[in-house]
PDB file of C-alpha atoms in Angstrom:
ATOM      1  CA  HIS A   1     130.348 126.046 105.243  1.00 38.00           C
ATOM      2  CA  THR A   2     129.426 128.680 102.697  1.00 43.00           C
ATOM      3  CA  ALA A   3     127.568 126.619 100.082  1.00 46.00           C
ATOM      4  CA  THR A   4     124.159 127.816  98.981  1.00 46.00           C
ATOM      5  CA  HIS A   5     122.222 124.773 100.052  1.00 48.00           C
ATOM      6  CA  CYS A   6     118.986 124.278 101.888  1.00 47.00           C
ATOM      7  CA  ASN A   7     120.239 124.079 105.486  1.00 47.00           C
ATOM      8  CA  THR A   8     118.343 126.972 107.042  1.00 50.00           C
ATOM      9  CA  LEU A   9     114.757 128.115 107.014  1.00 53.00           C
ATOM     10  CA  GLN A  10     115.826 131.261 105.189  1.00 58.00           C
ATOM     11  CA  GLN A  11     117.572 129.320 102.428  1.00 56.00           C
ATOM     12  CA  ALA A  12     114.673 126.865 102.214  1.00 55.00           C
ATOM     13  CA  ALA A  13     112.241 129.760 101.853  1.00 58.00           C
ATOM     14  CA  ALA A  14     114.259 130.958  98.851  1.00 58.00           C
ATOM     15  CA  LEU A  15     113.450 127.658  97.105  1.00 57.00           C
ATOM     16  CA  GLN A  16     109.728 128.306  97.244  1.00 59.00           C
ATOM     17  CA  TRP A  17     109.639 131.422  95.037  1.00 55.00           C
ATOM     18  CA  ALA A  18     107.061 129.720  92.790  1.00 53.00           C
ATOM     19  CA  GLY A  19     105.139 128.229  95.724  1.00 57.00           C
ATOM     20  CA  TRP A  20     105.036 124.774  97.251  1.00 58.00           C
ATOM     21  CA  PRO A  21     102.887 122.036  95.691  1.00 62.00           C
ATOM     22  CA  GLY A  22     101.379 121.377  99.145  1.00 67.00           C
ATOM     23  CA  PHE A  23     101.970 122.136 102.805  1.00 75.00           C
ATOM     24  CA  ASP A  24     101.400 118.851 104.659  1.00 81.00           C
ATOM     25  CA  ASN A  25     104.031 118.068 107.286  1.00 89.00           C
ATOM     26  CA  ILE A  26     106.813 120.256 105.888  1.00 91.00           C
ATOM     27  CA  ARG A  27     110.328 119.167 106.916  1.00 93.00           C
ATOM     28  CA  PHE A  28     113.428 121.295 106.498  1.00 92.00           C
ATOM     29  CA  ARG A  29     116.473 119.060 106.163  1.00 95.00           C
ATOM     30  CA  GLU A  30     120.050 120.178 105.644  1.00 94.00           C
ATOM     31  CA  GLY A  31     119.986 119.288 101.944  1.00 94.00           C
ATOM     32  CA  TYR A  32     116.318 119.401 100.973  1.00 96.00           C
ATOM     33  CA  VAL A  33     112.764 120.328 101.954  1.00 94.00           C
ATOM     34  CA  THR A  34     109.938 117.789 101.933  1.00 94.00           C
ATOM     35  CA  SER A  35     106.216 117.458 102.513  1.00 94.00           C
ATOM     36  CA  TYR A  36     105.317 114.080 104.052  1.00 95.00           C
ATOM     37  CA  ASN A  37     101.962 112.351 103.579  1.00 94.00           C
ATOM     38  CA  ARG A  38     101.050 110.401 106.713  1.00 94.00           C
ATOM     39  CA  MET A  39      98.229 108.553 104.912  1.00 94.00           C
ATOM     40  CA  THR A  40     100.323 107.120 102.053  1.00 95.00           C
ATOM     41  CA  LYS A  41     103.500 107.087 104.164  1.00 96.00           C
ATOM     42  CA  ASN A  42     105.377 108.628 101.240  1.00 96.00           C
ATOM     43  CA  PRO A  43     106.658 112.115 100.592  1.00 96.00           C
ATOM     44  CA  ASN A  44     104.172 114.271  98.693  1.00 95.00           C
ATOM     45  CA  TRP A  45     107.218 115.974  97.190  1.00 95.00           C
ATOM     46  CA  VAL A  46     110.818 116.899  97.919  1.00 96.00           C
ATOM     47  CA  CYS A  47     112.606 120.033  96.764  1.00 94.00           C
ATOM     48  CA  GLN A  48     116.355 120.274  96.385  1.00 95.00           C
ATOM     49  CA  HIS A  49     118.997 122.641  95.098  1.00 94.00           C
ATOM     50  CA  LEU A  50     121.849 121.053  93.183  1.00 95.00           C
ATOM     51  CA  CYS A  51     125.142 122.886  92.838  1.00 95.00           C
ATOM     52  CA  LYS A  52     128.773 121.747  93.004  1.00 95.00           C
ATOM     53  CA  GLU A  53     129.107 122.819  96.654  1.00 94.00           C
ATOM     54  CA  VAL A  54     126.162 120.586  97.646  1.00 95.00           C
ATOM     55  CA  MET A  55     127.257 117.573  95.591  1.00 95.00           C
ATOM     56  CA  ASN A  56     130.831 117.545  96.944  1.00 94.00           C
ATOM     57  CA  GLY A  57     132.197 117.256 100.444  1.00 93.00           C
ATOM     58  CA  ASP A  58     132.744 114.906 103.354  1.00 91.00           C
ATOM     59  CA  GLY A  59     129.432 113.020 103.094  1.00 92.00           C
ATOM     60  CA  ASN A  60     130.163 109.343 102.500  1.00 90.00           C
ATOM     61  CA  ARG A  61     127.599 106.558 102.210  1.00 86.00           C
ATOM     62  CA  LYS A  62     130.084 104.059 103.683  1.00 84.00           C
ATOM     63  CA  SER A  63     130.186 106.126 106.892  1.00 82.00           C
ATOM     64  CA  SER A  64     126.441 105.683 107.351  1.00 78.00           C
ATOM     65  CA  GLY A  65     126.448 102.017 108.415  1.00 76.00           C
ATOM     66  CA  GLU A  66     122.847 100.773 107.941  1.00 79.00           C
ATOM     67  CA  PRO A  67     121.677 104.097 106.608  1.00 91.00           C
ATOM     68  CA  PHE A  68     117.909 103.665 106.183  1.00 95.00           C
ATOM     69  CA  ALA A  69     115.987 104.930 109.204  1.00 96.00           C
ATOM     70  CA  GLU A  70     112.436 105.674 110.241  1.00 96.00           C
ATOM     71  CA  ASP A  71     111.628 109.366 110.606  1.00 96.00           C
ATOM     72  CA  PRO A  72     111.096 110.082 114.322  1.00 95.00           C
ATOM     73  CA  GLN A  73     109.109 113.247 113.475  1.00 94.00           C
ATOM     74  CA  ASP A  74     106.046 111.095 112.764  1.00 93.00           C
ATOM     75  CA  PRO A  75     104.039 109.097 115.284  1.00 93.00           C
ATOM     76  CA  PRO A  76     104.882 105.379 114.937  1.00 92.00           C
ATOM     77  CA  HIS A  77     101.492 104.474 113.410  1.00 92.00           C
ATOM     78  CA  MET A  78     101.827 107.231 110.757  1.00 93.00           C
ATOM     79  CA  ARG A  79     105.366 106.619 109.540  1.00 94.00           C
ATOM     80  CA  SER A  80     106.836 104.184 107.074  1.00 96.00           C
ATOM     81  CA  THR A  81     108.924 101.519 108.743  1.00 96.00           C
ATOM     82  CA  LEU A  82     111.838  99.330 107.799  1.00 95.00           C
ATOM     83  CA  ASN A  83     109.519  96.331 108.232  1.00 95.00           C
ATOM     84  CA  ASP A  84     107.170  97.722 105.550  1.00 95.00           C
ATOM     85  CA  TYR A  85     109.896  97.095 102.971  1.00 95.00           C
ATOM     86  CA  LYS A  86     111.203  93.785 104.356  1.00 94.00           C
ATOM     87  CA  GLY A  87     110.314  91.012 101.906  1.00 94.00           C
ATOM     88  CA  SER A  88     108.115  93.353  99.832  1.00 95.00           C
ATOM     89  CA  GLY A  89     110.102  92.953  96.625  1.00 95.00           C
ATOM     90  CA  PHE A  90     110.437  96.745  96.332  1.00 96.00           C
ATOM     91  CA  ASP A  91     113.554  98.877  96.610  1.00 96.00           C
ATOM     92  CA  ARG A  92     113.642 101.804  99.010  1.00 97.00           C
ATOM     93  CA  GLY A  93     113.855 104.485  96.320  1.00 97.00           C
ATOM     94  CA  HIS A  94     115.288 107.892  97.164  1.00 97.00           C
ATOM     95  CA  MET A  95     113.390 110.981  96.074  1.00 98.00           C
ATOM     96  CA  VAL A  96     116.514 113.073  96.812  1.00 97.00           C
ATOM     97  CA  ALA A  97     119.420 110.801  95.916  1.00 96.00           C
ATOM     98  CA  ALA A  98     122.202 110.298  98.449  1.00 95.00           C
ATOM     99  CA  GLY A  99     124.648 111.002  95.609  1.00 93.00           C
ATOM    100  CA  ASP A 100     123.204 114.518  95.298  1.00 96.00           C
ATOM    101  CA  ILE A 101     123.910 115.629  98.873  1.00 95.00           C
ATOM    102  CA  LYS A 102     127.514 115.177  99.998  1.00 95.00           C
ATOM    103  CA  PHE A 103     128.399 118.527 101.601  1.00 95.00           C
ATOM    104  CA  SER A 104     128.068 116.993 105.078  1.00 94.00           C
ATOM    105  CA  GLN A 105     127.603 113.555 106.596  1.00 94.00           C
ATOM    106  CA  LYS A 106     124.418 114.650 108.378  1.00 94.00           C
ATOM    107  CA  ALA A 107     122.917 115.955 105.116  1.00 94.00           C
ATOM    108  CA  LEU A 108     123.731 112.704 103.317  1.00 95.00           C
ATOM    109  CA  ASP A 109     122.352 110.625 106.211  1.00 95.00           C
ATOM    110  CA  GLU A 110     119.062 112.566 106.088  1.00 96.00           C
ATOM    111  CA  THR A 111     118.493 111.329 102.529  1.00 96.00           C
ATOM    112  CA  PHE A 112     118.088 107.847 104.067  1.00 96.00           C
ATOM    113  CA  LEU A 113     115.162 108.848 106.290  1.00 97.00           C
ATOM    114  CA  LEU A 114     112.136 106.864 105.120  1.00 97.00           C
ATOM    115  CA  SER A 115     110.216 110.140 104.736  1.00 97.00           C
ATOM    116  CA  ASN A 116     112.449 110.696 101.640  1.00 98.00           C
ATOM    117  CA  ILE A 117     111.843 107.185 100.318  1.00 97.00           C
ATOM    118  CA  SER A 118     109.139 105.557  98.180  1.00 98.00           C
ATOM    119  CA  PRO A 119     108.771 101.922  97.134  1.00 97.00           C
ATOM    120  CA  GLN A 120     110.175 101.414  93.649  1.00 97.00           C
ATOM    121  CA  VAL A 121     110.594  98.403  91.405  1.00 95.00           C
ATOM    122  CA  GLY A 122     114.296  97.663  91.707  1.00 90.00           C
ATOM    123  CA  LEU A 123     115.749  96.110  88.571  1.00 92.00           C
ATOM    124  CA  GLY A 124     114.957  98.250  85.554  1.00 92.00           C
ATOM    125  CA  PHE A 125     113.569 101.245  87.448  1.00 95.00           C
ATOM    126  CA  ASN A 126     115.283 102.252  90.728  1.00 93.00           C
ATOM    127  CA  ARG A 127     118.481 100.546  89.578  1.00 94.00           C
ATOM    128  CA  GLY A 128     117.851 101.533  85.959  1.00 92.00           C
ATOM    129  CA  TYR A 129     115.877 104.452  84.545  1.00 96.00           C
ATOM    130  CA  TRP A 130     115.546 106.341  87.856  1.00 96.00           C
ATOM    131  CA  GLU A 131     119.273 106.044  88.583  1.00 96.00           C
ATOM    132  CA  ARG A 132     120.095 107.322  85.083  1.00 96.00           C
ATOM    133  CA  LEU A 133     117.721 110.262  85.572  1.00 97.00           C
ATOM    134  CA  GLU A 134     119.464 111.121  88.880  1.00 97.00           C
ATOM    135  CA  ARG A 135     122.878 110.979  87.178  1.00 96.00           C
ATOM    136  CA  TRP A 136     121.589 113.150  84.322  1.00 97.00           C
ATOM    137  CA  CYS A 137     120.389 115.793  86.818  1.00 97.00           C
ATOM    138  CA  ARG A 138     123.800 115.812  88.542  1.00 96.00           C
ATOM    139  CA  GLY A 139     125.435 116.017  85.116  1.00 97.00           C
ATOM    140  CA  LEU A 140     123.658 119.296  84.409  1.00 96.00           C
ATOM    141  CA  VAL A 141     125.853 120.826  87.122  1.00 96.00           C
ATOM    142  CA  ASN A 142     128.951 118.603  86.792  1.00 93.00           C
ATOM    143  CA  LYS A 143     129.240 119.340  83.062  1.00 95.00           C
ATOM    144  CA  ASN A 144     128.899 123.073  83.752  1.00 91.00           C
ATOM    145  CA  GLU A 145     125.648 123.366  81.793  1.00 93.00           C
ATOM    146  CA  PHE A 146     124.142 125.093  84.836  1.00 95.00           C
ATOM    147  CA  SER A 147     125.611 126.291  88.119  1.00 94.00           C
ATOM    148  CA  ASP A 148     122.315 125.739  89.976  1.00 93.00           C
ATOM    149  CA  VAL A 149     119.514 123.243  89.349  1.00 94.00           C
ATOM    150  CA  PHE A 150     116.317 123.181  91.420  1.00 94.00           C
ATOM    151  CA  ILE A 151     114.425 119.885  91.407  1.00 96.00           C
ATOM    152  CA  ILE A 152     111.053 118.816  92.772  1.00 94.00           C
ATOM    153  CA  THR A 153     110.480 115.057  92.932  1.00 97.00           C
ATOM    154  CA  GLY A 154     107.683 112.863  94.207  1.00 96.00           C
ATOM    155  CA  PRO A 155     105.360 109.897  93.815  1.00 96.00           C
ATOM    156  CA  LEU A 156     102.107 109.854  91.838  1.00 94.00           C
ATOM    157  CA  TYR A 157      98.992 107.716  92.097  1.00 94.00           C
ATOM    158  CA  ILE A 158      97.375 107.796  88.668  1.00 93.00           C
ATOM    159  CA  PRO A 159      93.978 106.192  88.070  1.00 92.00           C
ATOM    160  CA  SER A 160      93.344 103.796  85.210  1.00 92.00           C
ATOM    161  CA  LYS A 161      90.251 103.499  83.026  1.00 94.00           C
ATOM    162  CA  GLU A 162      88.227 100.362  83.680  1.00 95.00           C
ATOM    163  CA  SER A 163      86.382  98.363  81.007  1.00 96.00           C
ATOM    164  CA  ASP A 164      83.107 100.037  82.090  1.00 96.00           C
ATOM    165  CA  GLY A 165      84.612 103.467  81.331  1.00 96.00           C
ATOM    166  CA  LYS A 166      85.033 104.491  84.984  1.00 96.00           C
ATOM    167  CA  TRP A 167      88.360 105.743  86.280  1.00 94.00           C
ATOM    168  CA  CYS A 168      89.590 103.867  89.354  1.00 94.00           C
ATOM    169  CA  MET A 169      92.603 104.053  91.591  1.00 91.00           C
ATOM    170  CA  HIS A 170      94.523 100.809  92.029  1.00 93.00           C
ATOM    171  CA  HIS A 171      97.844 100.541  93.813  1.00 94.00           C
ATOM    172  CA  GLN A 172      99.481  98.144  96.212  1.00 94.00           C
ATOM    173  CA  VAL A 173      99.820  98.871  99.929  1.00 95.00           C
ATOM    174  CA  LEU A 174     102.633  97.141 101.824  1.00 95.00           C
ATOM    175  CA  SER A 175     102.362  95.415 105.234  1.00 90.00           C
ATOM    176  CA  ASN A 176      98.918  93.851 104.836  1.00 83.00           C
ATOM    177  CA  GLY A 177      97.328  97.119 103.776  1.00 81.00           C
ATOM    178  CA  GLN A 178      98.548  99.059 106.816  1.00 86.00           C
ATOM    179  CA  GLY A 179     101.879 100.271 105.472  1.00 90.00           C
ATOM    180  CA  VAL A 180     103.392 102.265 102.669  1.00 96.00           C
ATOM    181  CA  HIS A 181     101.345 102.887  99.523  1.00 96.00           C
ATOM    182  CA  VAL A 182     103.163 101.904  96.334  1.00 97.00           C
ATOM    183  CA  PRO A 183     103.052 104.749  93.794  1.00 96.00           C
ATOM    184  CA  THR A 184     102.000 104.008  90.229  1.00 95.00           C
ATOM    185  CA  HIS A 185     104.338 106.679  88.782  1.00 95.00           C
ATOM    186  CA  PHE A 186     106.970 109.247  89.806  1.00 96.00           C
ATOM    187  CA  PHE A 187     107.813 112.792  88.745  1.00 95.00           C
ATOM    188  CA  LYS A 188     111.041 114.789  88.722  1.00 96.00           C
ATOM    189  CA  VAL A 189     110.910 118.373  87.405  1.00 93.00           C
TER     190      VAL A 189
END
């Protein structure tokens, strides 16, 4: 396969010309690079390269079966789990969308690792605004506006100002406070 995607350390290194936003638990996947936060059990960020060669190919979501999977690179007590999401009311929201990475089945399957997932409100956000933003990013390449698009995506935890004027951090944590932290916001640049 001759596509210019992020499937080797050398190609991944080319993505970091402006520097990484952090270096915690860096993972080099076939279709993206990520930094995983073992405290929040969310990615700190993911970096991907979109081009037509990456977005097209044999990768097929229907071939994945039950695609979501825990990331075995983390110790069990430091990884997000399928049970964290069960009954939580949150969608398992992709940071790198499965629809972005189709050049191989393995690359597509890696987008379903929970280290690429954050809890997102489903109706209206993950299945609304976020999905439209993902399609818009793909459209930049599909409509030939750009041949290459580099994207960094991740969760944010933004404090809010209390009535006493102090700034405090408030966000939900799944699984009785032992699981995945629920971000207050997301970024995609």
